[in-house]
Coordinates of C-alpha atoms and ligand atoms in Angstrom, one line a residue:
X1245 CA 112.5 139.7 139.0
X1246 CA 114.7 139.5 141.9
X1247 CA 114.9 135.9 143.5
X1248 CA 113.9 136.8 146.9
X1249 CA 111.3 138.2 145.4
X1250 CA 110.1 135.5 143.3
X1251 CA 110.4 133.4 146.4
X1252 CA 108.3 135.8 149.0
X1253 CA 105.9 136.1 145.6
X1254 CA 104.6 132.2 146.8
X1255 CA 101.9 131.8 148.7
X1256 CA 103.7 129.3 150.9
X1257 CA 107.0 131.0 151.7
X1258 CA 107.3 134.4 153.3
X1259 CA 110.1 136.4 153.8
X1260 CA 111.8 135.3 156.7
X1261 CA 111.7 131.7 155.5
X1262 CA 113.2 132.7 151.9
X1263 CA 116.1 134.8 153.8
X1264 CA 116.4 131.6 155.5
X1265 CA 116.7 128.9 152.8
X1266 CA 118.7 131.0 150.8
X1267 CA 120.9 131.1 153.2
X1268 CA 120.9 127.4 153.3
X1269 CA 122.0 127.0 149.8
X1270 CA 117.9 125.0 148.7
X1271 CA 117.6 127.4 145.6
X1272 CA 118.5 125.8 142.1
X1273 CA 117.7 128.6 139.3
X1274 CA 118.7 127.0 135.4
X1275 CA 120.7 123.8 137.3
X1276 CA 123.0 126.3 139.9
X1277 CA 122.5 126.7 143.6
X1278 CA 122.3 130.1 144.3
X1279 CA 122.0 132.1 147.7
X1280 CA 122.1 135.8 146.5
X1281 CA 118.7 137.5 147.4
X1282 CA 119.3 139.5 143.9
X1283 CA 119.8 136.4 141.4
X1284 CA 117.3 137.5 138.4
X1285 CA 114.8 134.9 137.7
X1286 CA 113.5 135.4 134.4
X1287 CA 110.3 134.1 132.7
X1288 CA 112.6 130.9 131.2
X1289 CA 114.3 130.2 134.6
X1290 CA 113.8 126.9 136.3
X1291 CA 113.6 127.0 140.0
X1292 CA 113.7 124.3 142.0
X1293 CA 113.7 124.3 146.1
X1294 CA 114.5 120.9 147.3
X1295 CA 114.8 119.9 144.3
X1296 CA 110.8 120.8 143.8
X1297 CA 110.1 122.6 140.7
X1298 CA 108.4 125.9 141.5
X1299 CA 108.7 127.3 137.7
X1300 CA 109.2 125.0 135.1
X1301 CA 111.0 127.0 132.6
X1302 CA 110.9 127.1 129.0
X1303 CA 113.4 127.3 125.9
X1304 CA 114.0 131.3 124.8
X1305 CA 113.5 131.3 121.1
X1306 CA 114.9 134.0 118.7
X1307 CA 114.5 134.0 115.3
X1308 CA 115.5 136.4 112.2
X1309 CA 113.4 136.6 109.1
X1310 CA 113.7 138.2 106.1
X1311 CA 110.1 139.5 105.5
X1312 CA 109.0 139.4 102.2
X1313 CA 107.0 142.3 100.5
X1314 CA 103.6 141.7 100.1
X1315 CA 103.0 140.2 104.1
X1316 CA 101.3 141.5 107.0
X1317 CA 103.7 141.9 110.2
X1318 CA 101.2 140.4 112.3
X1319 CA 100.7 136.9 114.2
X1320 CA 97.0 136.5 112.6
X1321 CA 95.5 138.0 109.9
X1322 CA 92.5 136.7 107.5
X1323 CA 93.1 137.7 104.7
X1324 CA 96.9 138.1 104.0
X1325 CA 99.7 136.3 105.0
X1326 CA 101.3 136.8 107.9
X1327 CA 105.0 136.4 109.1
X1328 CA 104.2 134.0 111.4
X1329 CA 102.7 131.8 108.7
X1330 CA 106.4 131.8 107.5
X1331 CA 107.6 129.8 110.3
X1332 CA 107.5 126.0 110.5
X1333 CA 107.8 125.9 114.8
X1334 CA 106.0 124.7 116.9
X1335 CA 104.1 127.2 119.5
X1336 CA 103.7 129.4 117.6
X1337 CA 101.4 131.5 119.3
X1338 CA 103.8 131.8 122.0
X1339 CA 105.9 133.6 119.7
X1340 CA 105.9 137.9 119.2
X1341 CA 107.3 140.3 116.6
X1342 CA 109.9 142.9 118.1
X1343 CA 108.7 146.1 115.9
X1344 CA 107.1 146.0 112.7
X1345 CA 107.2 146.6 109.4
X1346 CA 104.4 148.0 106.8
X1347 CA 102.9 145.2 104.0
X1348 CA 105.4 146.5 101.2
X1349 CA 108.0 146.9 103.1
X1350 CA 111.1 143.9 103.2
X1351 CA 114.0 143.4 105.3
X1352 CA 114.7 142.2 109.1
X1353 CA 112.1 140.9 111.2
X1354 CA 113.6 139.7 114.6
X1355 CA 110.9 137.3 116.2
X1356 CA 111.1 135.5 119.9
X1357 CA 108.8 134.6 123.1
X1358 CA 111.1 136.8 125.3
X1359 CA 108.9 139.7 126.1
X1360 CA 112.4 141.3 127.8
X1361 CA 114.7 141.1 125.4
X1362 CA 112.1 142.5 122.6
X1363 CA 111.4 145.1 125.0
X1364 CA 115.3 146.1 124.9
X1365 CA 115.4 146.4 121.0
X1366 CA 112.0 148.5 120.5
X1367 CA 111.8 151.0 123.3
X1368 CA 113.2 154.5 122.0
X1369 CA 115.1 155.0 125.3
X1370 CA 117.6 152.0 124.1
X1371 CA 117.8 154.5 121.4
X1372 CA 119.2 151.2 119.1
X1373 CA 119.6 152.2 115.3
X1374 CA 117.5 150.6 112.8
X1375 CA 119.1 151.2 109.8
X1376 CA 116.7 151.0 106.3
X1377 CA 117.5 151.1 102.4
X1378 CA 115.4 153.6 100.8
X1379 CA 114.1 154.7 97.1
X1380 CA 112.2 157.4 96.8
X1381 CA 110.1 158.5 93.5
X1382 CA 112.2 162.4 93.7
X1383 CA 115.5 163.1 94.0
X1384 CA 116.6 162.8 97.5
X1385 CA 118.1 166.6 98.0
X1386 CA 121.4 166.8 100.5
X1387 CA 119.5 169.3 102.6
X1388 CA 117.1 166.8 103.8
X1389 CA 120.5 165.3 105.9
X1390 CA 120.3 168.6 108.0
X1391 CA 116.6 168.4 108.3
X1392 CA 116.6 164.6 109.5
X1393 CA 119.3 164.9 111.8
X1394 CA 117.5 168.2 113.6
X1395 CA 114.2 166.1 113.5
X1396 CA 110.7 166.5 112.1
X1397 CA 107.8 167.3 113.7
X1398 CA 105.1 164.8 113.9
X1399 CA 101.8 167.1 114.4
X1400 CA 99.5 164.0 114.9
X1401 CA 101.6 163.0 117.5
X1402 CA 102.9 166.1 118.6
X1403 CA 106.6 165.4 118.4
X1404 CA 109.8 165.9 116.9
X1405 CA 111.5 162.9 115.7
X1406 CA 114.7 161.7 117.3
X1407 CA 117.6 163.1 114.9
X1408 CA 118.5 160.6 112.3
X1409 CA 121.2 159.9 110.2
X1410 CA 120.7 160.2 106.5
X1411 CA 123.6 159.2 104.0
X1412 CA 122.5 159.8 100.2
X1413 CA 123.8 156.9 98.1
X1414 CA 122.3 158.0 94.6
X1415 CA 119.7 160.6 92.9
X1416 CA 116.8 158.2 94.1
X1417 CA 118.5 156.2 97.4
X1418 CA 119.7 156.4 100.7
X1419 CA 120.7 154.8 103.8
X1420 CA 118.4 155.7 106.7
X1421 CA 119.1 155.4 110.6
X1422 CA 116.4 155.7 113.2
X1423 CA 116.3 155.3 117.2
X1424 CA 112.5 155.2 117.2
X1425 CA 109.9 153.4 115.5
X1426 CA 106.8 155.6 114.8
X1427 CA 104.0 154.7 112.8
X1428 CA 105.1 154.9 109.0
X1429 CA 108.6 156.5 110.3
X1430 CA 110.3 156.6 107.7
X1431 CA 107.6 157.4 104.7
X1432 CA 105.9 160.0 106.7
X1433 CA 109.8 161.5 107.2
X1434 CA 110.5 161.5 103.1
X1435 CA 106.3 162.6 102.9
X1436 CA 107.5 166.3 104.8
X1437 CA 109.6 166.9 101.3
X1438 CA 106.9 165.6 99.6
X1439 CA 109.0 162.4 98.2
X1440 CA 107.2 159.2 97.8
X1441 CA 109.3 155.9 98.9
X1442 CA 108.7 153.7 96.2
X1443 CA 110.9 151.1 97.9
X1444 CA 112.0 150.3 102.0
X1445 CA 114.0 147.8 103.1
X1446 CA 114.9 147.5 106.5
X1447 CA 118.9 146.4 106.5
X1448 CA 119.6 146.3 110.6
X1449 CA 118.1 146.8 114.2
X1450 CA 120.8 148.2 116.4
X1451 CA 123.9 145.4 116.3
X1452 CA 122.1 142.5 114.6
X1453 CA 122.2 142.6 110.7
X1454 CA 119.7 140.9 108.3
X1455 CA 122.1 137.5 107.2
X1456 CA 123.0 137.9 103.2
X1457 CA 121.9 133.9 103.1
X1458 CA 118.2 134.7 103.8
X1459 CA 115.9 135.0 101.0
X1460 CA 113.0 136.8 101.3
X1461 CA 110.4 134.5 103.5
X1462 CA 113.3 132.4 105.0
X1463 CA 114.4 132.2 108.7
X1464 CA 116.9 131.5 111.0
X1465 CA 117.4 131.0 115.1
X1466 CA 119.9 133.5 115.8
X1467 CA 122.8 132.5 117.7
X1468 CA 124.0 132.5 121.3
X1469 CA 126.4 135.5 120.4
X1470 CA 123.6 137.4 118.3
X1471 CA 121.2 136.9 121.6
X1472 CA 123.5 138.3 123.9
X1473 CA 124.3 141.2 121.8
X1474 CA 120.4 142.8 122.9
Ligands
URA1952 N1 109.0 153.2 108.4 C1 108.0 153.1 107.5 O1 107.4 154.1 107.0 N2 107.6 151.8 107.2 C2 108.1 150.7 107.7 O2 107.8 149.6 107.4 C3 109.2 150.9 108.6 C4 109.6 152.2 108.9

């Protein structure tokens, strides 16, 4: 949210007295003084007028997880376990998953408590590649490239998926990209030829790549770079 809109937002400032103390330099946001009406506050910011905290702030958190098969991408569940009950942090229920993946399948699960930034790497309109291994029980046929790239249409939904890139690594795998993340995508995509994926591992979501030194179930904080890259 834009600052002066933060400010006018409080019950004891209006708008003529925010133009005003901006202009006199009594905004800190994260430690800087700032006088532009349009400085983004963000749910982590810390703003201080006077030197009076009027959001506290808290610590953005970002994680990557390689999820194991056999776990529900969920934050609670009572009978399975969850990938949240893979994380030693503290907080955790401040913490959300940024897409999903079914019970068998494995691969990157990027975790955080920044609703914005997850926002970024899930919506379709980002249109951010999530690339996935794939075994199917059939041979994979090269004419399902043309067919994926043109899109398949979802009746239940009523759509046409977003054209994906297929590249056929053996008789029985392939490397999959999608921009979108409908429910069962990528089964439901192989189901239209009738081929059954026996194995689905996602691999990347659009720049960040599931670290080689994670072993199913373990976890990292990504880093500042990684962050930035959403
Ligand atoms: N598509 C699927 O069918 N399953 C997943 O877990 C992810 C994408």
């Amino acid at each position: 949210m834009r600052l002066d809109r933060f400010l006018s937002n409080l019950p004891q400032l209006n708008r003529k007295q925010v133009r005003l103390l901006l202009v006199e330099r009594r905004v800190r946001v994260d430690g800087e003084w700032v006088s532009d009406p349009h400085h983004e506050v963000r749910e982590f910011s810390q703003v201080l007028l006077d030197g009076r905290v009027l959001q506290a702030g808290r610590p953005a958190r970002y994680f990557m997880l390689h999820k194991p098969m056999g776990c529900v991408s969920a934050t609670v569940d009572a009978q399975h376990l969850t990938v949240l009950d893979l994380l030693d942090e503290p907080d955790k229920h401040e913490l959300h998953l940024a897409g999903r993946l079914d019970y068998n399948t494995s691969g990157l699960m990027l975790i955080t408590n920044d609703g914005q930034w997850s926002r970024r790497l899930t919506q379709p309109q980002t249109k951010l590649g999530k690339v996935y291994y794939v075994e199917t029980e059939q041979v994979i046929e090269q004419r399902y490239v043309d067919t994926f790239a043109q899109g398949i249409y979802f009746s239940f939904e009523d759509l046409t998926t977003q054209p994906a890139e297929l590249v056929v690594l053996g008789p029985h795998s392939a490397r999959l990209t999608i921009v979108e993340g409908r429910y069962h995508q990528v089964k439901r995509m192989f189901g239209h030829f009738q081929n059954k994926v026996l194995r689905l591992h996602r691999e990347q979501m659009g720049p960040l790549t599931l670290d080689p030194e994670l072993s199913p179930g373990q976890y990292r904080a990504l880093t500042a770079e990684e962050i930035q890259q959403i």
